[in-house]
Coordinates of N, CA and C and ligand atoms in Angstrom, one line a residue:
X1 N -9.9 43.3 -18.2 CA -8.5 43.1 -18.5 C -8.0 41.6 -18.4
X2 N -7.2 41.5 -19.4 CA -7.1 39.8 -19.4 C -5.8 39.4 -18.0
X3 N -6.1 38.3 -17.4 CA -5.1 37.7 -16.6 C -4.6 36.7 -17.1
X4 N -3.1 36.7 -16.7 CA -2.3 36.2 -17.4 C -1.5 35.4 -16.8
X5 N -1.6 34.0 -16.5 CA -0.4 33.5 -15.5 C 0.7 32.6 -16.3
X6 N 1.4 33.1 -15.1 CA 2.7 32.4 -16.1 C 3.7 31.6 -15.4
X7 N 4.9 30.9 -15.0 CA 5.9 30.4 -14.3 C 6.2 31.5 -13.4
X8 N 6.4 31.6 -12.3 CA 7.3 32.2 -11.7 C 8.7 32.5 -11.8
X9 N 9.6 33.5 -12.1 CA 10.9 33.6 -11.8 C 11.4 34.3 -11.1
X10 N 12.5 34.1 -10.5 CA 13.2 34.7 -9.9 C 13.6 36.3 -9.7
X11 N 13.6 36.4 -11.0 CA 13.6 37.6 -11.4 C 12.6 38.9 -10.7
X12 N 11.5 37.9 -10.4 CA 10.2 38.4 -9.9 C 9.8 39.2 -8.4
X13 N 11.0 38.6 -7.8 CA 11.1 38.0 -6.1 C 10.1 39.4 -5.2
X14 N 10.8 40.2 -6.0 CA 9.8 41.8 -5.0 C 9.2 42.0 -5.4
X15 N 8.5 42.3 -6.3 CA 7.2 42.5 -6.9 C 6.1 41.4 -6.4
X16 N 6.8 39.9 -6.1 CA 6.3 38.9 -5.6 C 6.0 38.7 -4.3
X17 N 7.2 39.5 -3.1 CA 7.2 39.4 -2.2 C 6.3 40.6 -1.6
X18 N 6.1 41.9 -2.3 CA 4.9 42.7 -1.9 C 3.6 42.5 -2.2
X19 N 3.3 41.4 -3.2 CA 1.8 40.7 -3.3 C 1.8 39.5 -2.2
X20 N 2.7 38.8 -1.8 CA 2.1 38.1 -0.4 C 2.4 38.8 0.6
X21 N 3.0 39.7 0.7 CA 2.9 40.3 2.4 C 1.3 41.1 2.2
X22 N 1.0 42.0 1.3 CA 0.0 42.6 1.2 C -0.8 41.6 1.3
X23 N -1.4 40.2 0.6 CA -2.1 39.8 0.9 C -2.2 39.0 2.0
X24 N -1.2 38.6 2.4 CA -1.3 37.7 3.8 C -1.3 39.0 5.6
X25 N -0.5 39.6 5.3 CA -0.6 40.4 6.3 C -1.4 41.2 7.4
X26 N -3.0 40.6 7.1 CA -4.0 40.8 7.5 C -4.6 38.9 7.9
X27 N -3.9 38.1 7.8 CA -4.6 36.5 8.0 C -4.4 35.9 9.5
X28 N -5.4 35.8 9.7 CA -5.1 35.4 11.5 C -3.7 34.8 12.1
X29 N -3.2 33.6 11.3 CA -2.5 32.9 11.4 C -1.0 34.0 11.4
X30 N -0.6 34.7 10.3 CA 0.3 35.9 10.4 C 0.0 36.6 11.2
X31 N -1.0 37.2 11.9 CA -1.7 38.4 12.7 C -0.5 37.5 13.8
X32 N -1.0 35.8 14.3 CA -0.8 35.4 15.6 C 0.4 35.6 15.7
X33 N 1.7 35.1 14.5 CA 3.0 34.8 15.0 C 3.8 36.1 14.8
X34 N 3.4 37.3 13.5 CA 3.9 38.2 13.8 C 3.7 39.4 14.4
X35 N 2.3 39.4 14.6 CA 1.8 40.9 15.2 C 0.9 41.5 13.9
X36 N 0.0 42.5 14.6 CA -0.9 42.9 13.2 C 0.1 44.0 12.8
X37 N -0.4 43.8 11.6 CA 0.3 45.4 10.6 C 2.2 44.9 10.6
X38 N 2.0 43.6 10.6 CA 3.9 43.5 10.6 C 4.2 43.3 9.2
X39 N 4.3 44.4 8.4 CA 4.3 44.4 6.7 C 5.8 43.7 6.6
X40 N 6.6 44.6 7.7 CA 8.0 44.2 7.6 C 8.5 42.7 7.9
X41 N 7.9 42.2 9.1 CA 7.8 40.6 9.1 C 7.7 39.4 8.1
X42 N 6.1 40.1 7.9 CA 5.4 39.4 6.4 C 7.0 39.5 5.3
X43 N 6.9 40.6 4.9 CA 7.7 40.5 3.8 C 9.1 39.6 4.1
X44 N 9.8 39.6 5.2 CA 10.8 38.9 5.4 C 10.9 37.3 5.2
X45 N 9.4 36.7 5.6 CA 8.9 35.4 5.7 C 8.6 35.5 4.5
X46 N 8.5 36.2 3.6 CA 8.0 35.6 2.4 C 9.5 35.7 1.0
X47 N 10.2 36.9 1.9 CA 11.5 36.5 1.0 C 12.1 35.2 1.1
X48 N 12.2 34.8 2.0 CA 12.6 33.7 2.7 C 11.8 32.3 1.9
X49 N 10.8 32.1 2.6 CA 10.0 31.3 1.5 C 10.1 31.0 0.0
X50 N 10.0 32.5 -0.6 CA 10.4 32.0 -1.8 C 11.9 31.5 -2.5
X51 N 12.3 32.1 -1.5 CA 13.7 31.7 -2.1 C 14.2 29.9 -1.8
X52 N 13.6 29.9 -0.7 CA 14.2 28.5 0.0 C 13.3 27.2 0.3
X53 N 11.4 27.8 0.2 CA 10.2 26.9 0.7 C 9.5 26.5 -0.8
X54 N 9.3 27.5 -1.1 CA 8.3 27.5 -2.7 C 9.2 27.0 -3.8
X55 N 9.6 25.9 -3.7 CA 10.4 25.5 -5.3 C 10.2 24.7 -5.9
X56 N 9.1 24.4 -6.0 CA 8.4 23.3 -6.7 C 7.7 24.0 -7.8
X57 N 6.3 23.8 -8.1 CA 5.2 24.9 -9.1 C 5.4 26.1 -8.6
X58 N 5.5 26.8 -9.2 CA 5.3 28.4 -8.6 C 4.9 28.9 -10.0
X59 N 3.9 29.4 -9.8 CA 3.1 30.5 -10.9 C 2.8 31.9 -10.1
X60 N 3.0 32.8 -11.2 CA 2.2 34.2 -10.9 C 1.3 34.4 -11.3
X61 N 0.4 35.4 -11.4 CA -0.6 36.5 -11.9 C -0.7 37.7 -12.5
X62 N -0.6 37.9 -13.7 CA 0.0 39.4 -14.0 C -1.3 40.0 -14.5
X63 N -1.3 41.2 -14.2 CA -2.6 42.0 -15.0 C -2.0 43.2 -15.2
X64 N -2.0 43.8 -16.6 CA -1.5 44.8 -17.4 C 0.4 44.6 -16.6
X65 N 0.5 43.4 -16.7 CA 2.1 43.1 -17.1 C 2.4 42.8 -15.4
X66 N 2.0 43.5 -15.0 CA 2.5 43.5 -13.4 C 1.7 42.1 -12.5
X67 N 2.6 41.9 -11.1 CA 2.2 40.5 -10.6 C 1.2 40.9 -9.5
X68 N 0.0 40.5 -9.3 CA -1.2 40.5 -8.6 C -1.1 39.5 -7.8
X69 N -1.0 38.5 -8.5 CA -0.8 37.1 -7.5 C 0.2 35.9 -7.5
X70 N 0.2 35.2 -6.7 CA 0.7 34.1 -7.0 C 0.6 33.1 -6.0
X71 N 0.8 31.6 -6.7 CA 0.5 30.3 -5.9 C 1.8 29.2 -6.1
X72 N 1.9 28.5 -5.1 CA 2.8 27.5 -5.0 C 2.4 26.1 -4.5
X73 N 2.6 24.7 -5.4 CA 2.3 24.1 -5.0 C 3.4 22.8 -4.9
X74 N 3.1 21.6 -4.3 CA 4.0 20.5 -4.6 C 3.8 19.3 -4.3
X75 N 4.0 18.5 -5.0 CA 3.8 17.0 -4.7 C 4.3 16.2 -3.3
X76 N 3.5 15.6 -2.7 CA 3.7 15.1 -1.5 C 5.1 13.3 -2.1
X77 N 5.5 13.1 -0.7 CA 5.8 13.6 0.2 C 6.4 14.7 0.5
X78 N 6.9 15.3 -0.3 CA 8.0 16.4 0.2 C 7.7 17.4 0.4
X79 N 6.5 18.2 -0.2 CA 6.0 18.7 0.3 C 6.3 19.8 1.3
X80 N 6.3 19.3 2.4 CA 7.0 19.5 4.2 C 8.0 18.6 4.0
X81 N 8.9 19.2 4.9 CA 10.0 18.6 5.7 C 9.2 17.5 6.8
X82 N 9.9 16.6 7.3 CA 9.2 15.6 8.6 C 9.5 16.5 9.7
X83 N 7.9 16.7 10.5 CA 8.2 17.5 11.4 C 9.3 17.8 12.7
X84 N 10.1 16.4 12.6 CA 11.6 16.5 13.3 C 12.5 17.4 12.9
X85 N 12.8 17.8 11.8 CA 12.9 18.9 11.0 C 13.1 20.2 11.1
X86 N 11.8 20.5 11.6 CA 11.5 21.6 11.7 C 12.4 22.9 12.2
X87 N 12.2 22.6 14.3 CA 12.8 23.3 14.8 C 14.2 23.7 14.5
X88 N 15.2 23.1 13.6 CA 16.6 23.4 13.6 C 16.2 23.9 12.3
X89 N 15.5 24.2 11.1 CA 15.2 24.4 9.9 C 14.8 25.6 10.0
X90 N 13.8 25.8 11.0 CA 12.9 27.4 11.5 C 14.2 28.3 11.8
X91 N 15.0 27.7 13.0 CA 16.1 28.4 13.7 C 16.9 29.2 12.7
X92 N 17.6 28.2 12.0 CA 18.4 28.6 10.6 C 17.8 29.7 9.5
X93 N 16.7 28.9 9.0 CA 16.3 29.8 7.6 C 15.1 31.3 8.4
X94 N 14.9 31.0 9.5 CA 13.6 32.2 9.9 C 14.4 33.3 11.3
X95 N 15.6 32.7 11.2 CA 16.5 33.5 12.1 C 16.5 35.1 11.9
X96 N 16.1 35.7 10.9 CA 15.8 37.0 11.0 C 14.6 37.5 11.8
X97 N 13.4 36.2 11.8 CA 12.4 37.0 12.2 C 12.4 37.0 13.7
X98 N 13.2 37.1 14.3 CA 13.5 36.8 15.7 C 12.5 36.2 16.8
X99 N 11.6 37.0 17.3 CA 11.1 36.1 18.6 C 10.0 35.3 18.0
X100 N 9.6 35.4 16.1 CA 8.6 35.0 15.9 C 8.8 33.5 15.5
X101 N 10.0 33.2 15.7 CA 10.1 31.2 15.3 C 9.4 30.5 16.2
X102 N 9.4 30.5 17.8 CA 9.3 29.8 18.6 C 7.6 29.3 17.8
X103 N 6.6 30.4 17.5 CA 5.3 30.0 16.5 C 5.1 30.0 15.6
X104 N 6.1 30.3 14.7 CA 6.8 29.4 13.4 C 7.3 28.0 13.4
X105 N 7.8 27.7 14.2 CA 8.6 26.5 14.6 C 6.8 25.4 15.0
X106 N 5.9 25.9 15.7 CA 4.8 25.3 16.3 C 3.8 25.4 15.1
X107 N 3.8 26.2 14.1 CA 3.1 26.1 13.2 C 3.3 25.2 12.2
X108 N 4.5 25.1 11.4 CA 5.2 24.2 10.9 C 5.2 22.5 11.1
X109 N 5.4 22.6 12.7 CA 5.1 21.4 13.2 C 4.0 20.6 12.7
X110 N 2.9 21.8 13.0 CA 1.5 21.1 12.9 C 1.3 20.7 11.8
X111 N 1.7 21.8 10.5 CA 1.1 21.1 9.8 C 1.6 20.4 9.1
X112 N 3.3 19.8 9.3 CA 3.9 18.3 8.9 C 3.3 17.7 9.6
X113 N 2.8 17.4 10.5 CA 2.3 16.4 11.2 C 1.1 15.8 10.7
X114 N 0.2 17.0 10.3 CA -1.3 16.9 9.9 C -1.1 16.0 8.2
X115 N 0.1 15.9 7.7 CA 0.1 16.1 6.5 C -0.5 14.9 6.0
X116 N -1.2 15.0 4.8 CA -1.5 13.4 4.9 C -1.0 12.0 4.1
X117 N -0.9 11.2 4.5 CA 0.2 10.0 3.8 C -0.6 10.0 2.7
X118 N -1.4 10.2 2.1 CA -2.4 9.8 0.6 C -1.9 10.8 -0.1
X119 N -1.1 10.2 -1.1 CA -0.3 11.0 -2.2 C -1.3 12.4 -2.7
X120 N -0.8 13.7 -2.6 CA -1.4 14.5 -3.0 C -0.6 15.6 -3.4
X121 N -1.2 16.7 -4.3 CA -0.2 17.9 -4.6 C -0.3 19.2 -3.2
X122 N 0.4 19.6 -2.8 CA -0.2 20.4 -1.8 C -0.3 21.9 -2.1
X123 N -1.2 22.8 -2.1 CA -0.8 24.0 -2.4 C -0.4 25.2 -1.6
X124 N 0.0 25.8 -1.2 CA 0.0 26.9 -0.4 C 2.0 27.8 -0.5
X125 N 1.9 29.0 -1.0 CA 0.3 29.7 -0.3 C 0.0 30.2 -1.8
X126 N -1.4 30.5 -1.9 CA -2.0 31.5 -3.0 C -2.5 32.6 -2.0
X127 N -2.1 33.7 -3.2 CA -2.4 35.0 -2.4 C -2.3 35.9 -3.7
X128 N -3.4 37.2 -3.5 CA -3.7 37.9 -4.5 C -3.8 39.3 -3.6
X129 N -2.6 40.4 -4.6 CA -2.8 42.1 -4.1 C -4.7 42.0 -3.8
X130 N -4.6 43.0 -1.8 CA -5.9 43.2 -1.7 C -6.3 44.2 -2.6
X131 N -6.1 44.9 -3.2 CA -6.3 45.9 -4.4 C -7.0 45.6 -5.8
X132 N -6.4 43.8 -5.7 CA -7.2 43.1 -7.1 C -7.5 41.7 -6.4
X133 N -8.1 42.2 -5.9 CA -9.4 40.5 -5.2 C -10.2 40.7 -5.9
X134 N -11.4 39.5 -6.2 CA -12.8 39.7 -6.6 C -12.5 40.4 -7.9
X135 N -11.5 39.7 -8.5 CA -11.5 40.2 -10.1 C -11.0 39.0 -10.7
X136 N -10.9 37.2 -10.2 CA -10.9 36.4 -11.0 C -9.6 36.1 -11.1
X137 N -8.7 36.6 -10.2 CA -7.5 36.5 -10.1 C -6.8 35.2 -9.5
X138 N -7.9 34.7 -8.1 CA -7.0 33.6 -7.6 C -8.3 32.5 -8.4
X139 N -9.4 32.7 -8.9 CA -9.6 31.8 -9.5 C -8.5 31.2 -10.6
X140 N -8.3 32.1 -11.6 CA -7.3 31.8 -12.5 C -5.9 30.9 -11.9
X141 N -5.4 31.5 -10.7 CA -4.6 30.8 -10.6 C -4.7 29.0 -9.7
X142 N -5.9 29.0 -9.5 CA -6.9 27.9 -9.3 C -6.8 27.0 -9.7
X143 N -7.7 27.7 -11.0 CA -7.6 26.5 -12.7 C -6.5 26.4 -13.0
X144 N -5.2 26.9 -12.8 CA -4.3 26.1 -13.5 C -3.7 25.0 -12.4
X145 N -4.2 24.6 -11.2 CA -3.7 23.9 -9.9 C -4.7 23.1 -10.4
X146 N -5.7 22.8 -10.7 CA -6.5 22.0 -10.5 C -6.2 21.4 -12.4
X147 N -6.3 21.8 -13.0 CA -5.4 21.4 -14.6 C -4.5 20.8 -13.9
X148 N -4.0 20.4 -13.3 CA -2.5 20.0 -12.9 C -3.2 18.6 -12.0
X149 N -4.0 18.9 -11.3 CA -4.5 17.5 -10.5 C -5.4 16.7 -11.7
X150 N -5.7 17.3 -12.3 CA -6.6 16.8 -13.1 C -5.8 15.9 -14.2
X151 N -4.6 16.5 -14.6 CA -3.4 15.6 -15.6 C -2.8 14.7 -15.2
X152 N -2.9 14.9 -13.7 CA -1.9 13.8 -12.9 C -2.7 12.8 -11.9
X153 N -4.3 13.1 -11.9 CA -5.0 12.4 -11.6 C -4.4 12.2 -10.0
X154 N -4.3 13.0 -9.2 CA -3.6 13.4 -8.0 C -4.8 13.9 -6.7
X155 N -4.6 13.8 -5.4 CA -5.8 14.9 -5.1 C -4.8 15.8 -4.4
X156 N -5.5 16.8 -4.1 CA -5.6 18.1 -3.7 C -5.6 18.1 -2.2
X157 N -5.0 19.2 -1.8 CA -4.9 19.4 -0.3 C -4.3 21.0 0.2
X158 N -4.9 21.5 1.4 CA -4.5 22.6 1.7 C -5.0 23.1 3.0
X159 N -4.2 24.4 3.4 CA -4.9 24.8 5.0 C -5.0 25.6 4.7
X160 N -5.9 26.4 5.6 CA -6.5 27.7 5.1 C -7.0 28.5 7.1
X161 N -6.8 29.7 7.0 CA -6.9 30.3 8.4 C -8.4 31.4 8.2
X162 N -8.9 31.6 6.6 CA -10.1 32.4 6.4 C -11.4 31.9 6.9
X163 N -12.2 31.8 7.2 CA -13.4 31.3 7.2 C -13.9 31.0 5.4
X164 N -13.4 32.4 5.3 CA -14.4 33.2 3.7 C -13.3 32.0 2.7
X165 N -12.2 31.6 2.8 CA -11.7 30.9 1.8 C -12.1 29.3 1.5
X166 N -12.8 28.7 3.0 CA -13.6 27.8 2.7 C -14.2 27.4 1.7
X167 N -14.9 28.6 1.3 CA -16.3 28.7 0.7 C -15.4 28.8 -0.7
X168 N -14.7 29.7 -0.3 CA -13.7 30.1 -1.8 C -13.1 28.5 -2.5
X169 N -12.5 27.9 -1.8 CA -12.1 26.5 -2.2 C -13.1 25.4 -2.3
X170 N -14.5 25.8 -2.1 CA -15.0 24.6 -2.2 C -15.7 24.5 -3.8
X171 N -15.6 25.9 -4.2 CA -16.2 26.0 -5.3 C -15.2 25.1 -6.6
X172 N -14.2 25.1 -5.9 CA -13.0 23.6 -7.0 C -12.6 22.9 -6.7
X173 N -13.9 22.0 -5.6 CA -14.1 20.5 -5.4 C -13.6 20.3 -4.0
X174 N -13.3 21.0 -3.0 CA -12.5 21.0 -1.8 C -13.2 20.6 -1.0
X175 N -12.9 19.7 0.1 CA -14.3 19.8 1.2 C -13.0 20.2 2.9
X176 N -13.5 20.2 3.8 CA -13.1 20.0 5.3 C -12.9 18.8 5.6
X177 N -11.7 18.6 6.1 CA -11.3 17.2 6.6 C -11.0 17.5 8.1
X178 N -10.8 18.4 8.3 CA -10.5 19.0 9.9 C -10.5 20.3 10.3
X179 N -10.9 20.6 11.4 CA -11.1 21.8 11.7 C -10.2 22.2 13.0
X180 N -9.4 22.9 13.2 CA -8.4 22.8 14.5 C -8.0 24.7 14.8
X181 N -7.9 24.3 16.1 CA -6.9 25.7 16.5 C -5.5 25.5 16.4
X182 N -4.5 26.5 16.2 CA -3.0 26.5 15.6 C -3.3 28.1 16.0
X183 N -2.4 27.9 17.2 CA -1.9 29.5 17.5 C -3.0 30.3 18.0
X184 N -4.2 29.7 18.7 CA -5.3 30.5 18.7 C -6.5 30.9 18.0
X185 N -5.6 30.5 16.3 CA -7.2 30.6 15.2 C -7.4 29.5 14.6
X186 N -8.8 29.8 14.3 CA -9.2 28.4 13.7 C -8.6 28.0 12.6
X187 N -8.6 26.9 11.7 CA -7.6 26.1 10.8 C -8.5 25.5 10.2
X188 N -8.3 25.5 9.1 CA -9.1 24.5 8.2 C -8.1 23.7 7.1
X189 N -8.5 22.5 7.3 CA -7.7 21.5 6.4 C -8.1 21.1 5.3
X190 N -8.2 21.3 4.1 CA -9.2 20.8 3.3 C -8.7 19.6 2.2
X191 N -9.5 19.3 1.3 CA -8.8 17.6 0.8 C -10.0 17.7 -0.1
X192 N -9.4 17.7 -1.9 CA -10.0 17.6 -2.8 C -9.4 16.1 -3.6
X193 N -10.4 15.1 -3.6 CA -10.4 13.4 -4.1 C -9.6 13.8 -5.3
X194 N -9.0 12.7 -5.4 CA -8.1 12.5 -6.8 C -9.4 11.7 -7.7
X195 N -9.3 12.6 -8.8 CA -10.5 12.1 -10.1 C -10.1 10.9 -10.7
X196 N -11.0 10.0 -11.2 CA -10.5 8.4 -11.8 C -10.5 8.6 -13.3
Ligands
LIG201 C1 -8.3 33.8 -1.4 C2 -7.8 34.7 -2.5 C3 -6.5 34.1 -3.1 C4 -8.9 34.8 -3.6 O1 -8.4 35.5 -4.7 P1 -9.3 36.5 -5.5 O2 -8.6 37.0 -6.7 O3 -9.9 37.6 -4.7 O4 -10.5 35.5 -6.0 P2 -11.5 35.6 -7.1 O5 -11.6 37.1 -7.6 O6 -11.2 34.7 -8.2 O7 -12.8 35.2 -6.4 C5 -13.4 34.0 -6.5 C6 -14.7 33.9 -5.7 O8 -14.4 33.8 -4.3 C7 -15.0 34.9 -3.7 N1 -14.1 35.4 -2.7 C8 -12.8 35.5 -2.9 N2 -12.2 36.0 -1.8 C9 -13.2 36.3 -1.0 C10 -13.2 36.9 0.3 N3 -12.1 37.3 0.9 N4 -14.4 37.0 0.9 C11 -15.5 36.6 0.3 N5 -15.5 36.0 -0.9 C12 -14.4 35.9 -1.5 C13 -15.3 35.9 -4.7 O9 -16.5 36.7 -4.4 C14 -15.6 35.1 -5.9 O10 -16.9 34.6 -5.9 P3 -17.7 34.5 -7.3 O11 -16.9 33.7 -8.2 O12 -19.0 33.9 -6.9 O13 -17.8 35.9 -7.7 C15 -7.6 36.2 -2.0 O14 -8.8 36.6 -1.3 C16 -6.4 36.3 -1.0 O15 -5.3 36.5 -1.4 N6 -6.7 36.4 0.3 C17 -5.7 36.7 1.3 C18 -4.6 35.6 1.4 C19 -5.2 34.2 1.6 O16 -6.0 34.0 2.6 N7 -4.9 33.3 0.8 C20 -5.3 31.9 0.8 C21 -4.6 31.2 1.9 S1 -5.0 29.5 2.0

């Protein structure tokens, strides 16, 4: 079945916001700040997100019309907010998810902090229904991220909390620039060179 990606819209937001809770809702990093099986959390953080974090690139994934996946990316610096930022930004816009800011607020931190001054596009988050993994889905939405560093001659950057996604990103040029704990699980930072 052919996959089809396209802009994001608005329009989309719940069909959107049940392909990233479904897929993130099982990722260590989510597991830490909201509890496992917090479908309800996940989904709130990701209403949230898209409405107010992801506004930069935003692409879907549609297979037989419907959205499977989707990725968001954006040009540095802005990227992140400066991690001074944060805590009153968490407070405000993550105020539904109640006791979960305080590691929201410490997650955030890090990874403005981590961010790196060498001009890059950043992407996160990509995420694909567990139902349609391993069907070519987040590659697709890959290639059009990496078409995009490749036009702009930009590099690449992202964190990742999978082991298994390492491997996943290295296959479109990505390597480890750091390896860290955040909240208990390991963290991977990765950094794909801007092409000449
Ligand atoms: C990472 C993710 C986006 C990949 O999407 P996908 O549609 O399953 O990826 P694809 O079908 O294009 O798979 C591409 C390759 O990676 C491998 N791969 C993908 N996810 C994998 C996983 N969880 N474990 C092992 N291998 C995986 C596939 O086997 C495939 O290898 P191949 O090309 O040699 O056959 C998806 O697994 C996901 O949404 N995960 C949960 C959320 C997440 O962690 N997102 C990334 C945050 S940084």
């Amino acid at each position: 079945m052919a996959i089809l990606v396209e802009k994001y819209s608005a329009a989309r937001i719940d069909s959107t916001v049940s392909v990233l809770a479904e897929a993130f809702v099982t990722n260590p990093l989510h597991i830490s700040a909201f509890g496992p099986q917090r479908m309800d959390q996940n989904r709130l953080f990701f209403r949230i997100g898209l409405r107010h974090m992801f506004t930069s690139h935003a692409f879907v994934a549609l297979l037989d019309g419907e959205v499977r996946g989707y990725m968001h990316f954006a040009a540095s610096p802005s990227c992140l907010p400066p991690p001074e930022q944060i805590p009153a930004a968490a407070a405000t816009l993550f105020e539904p998810l109640g006791q979960a800011v305080p590691k929201i607020v410490k997650w955030f931190s890090t990874w403005c902090r981590l961010d790196p001054e060498e001009p890059h596009a950043h992407i996160g988050p990509l995420g694909v229904s567990p139902d349609a993994q391993g069907r070519g889905i987040g590659t697709a939405l890959m290639n059009r991220y990496i078409e995009h560093l490749k036009q702009e001659r930009v590099a690449g950057y992202l964190e990742t909390d999978r082991p298994e996604n390492v491997d996943f990103y290295k296959k479109f040029g990505f390597v480890v620039q750091r390896e860290q704990r955040l909240l208990g699980v390991p963290t991977w930072y990765m950094w794909r060179a801007r092409e000449e």
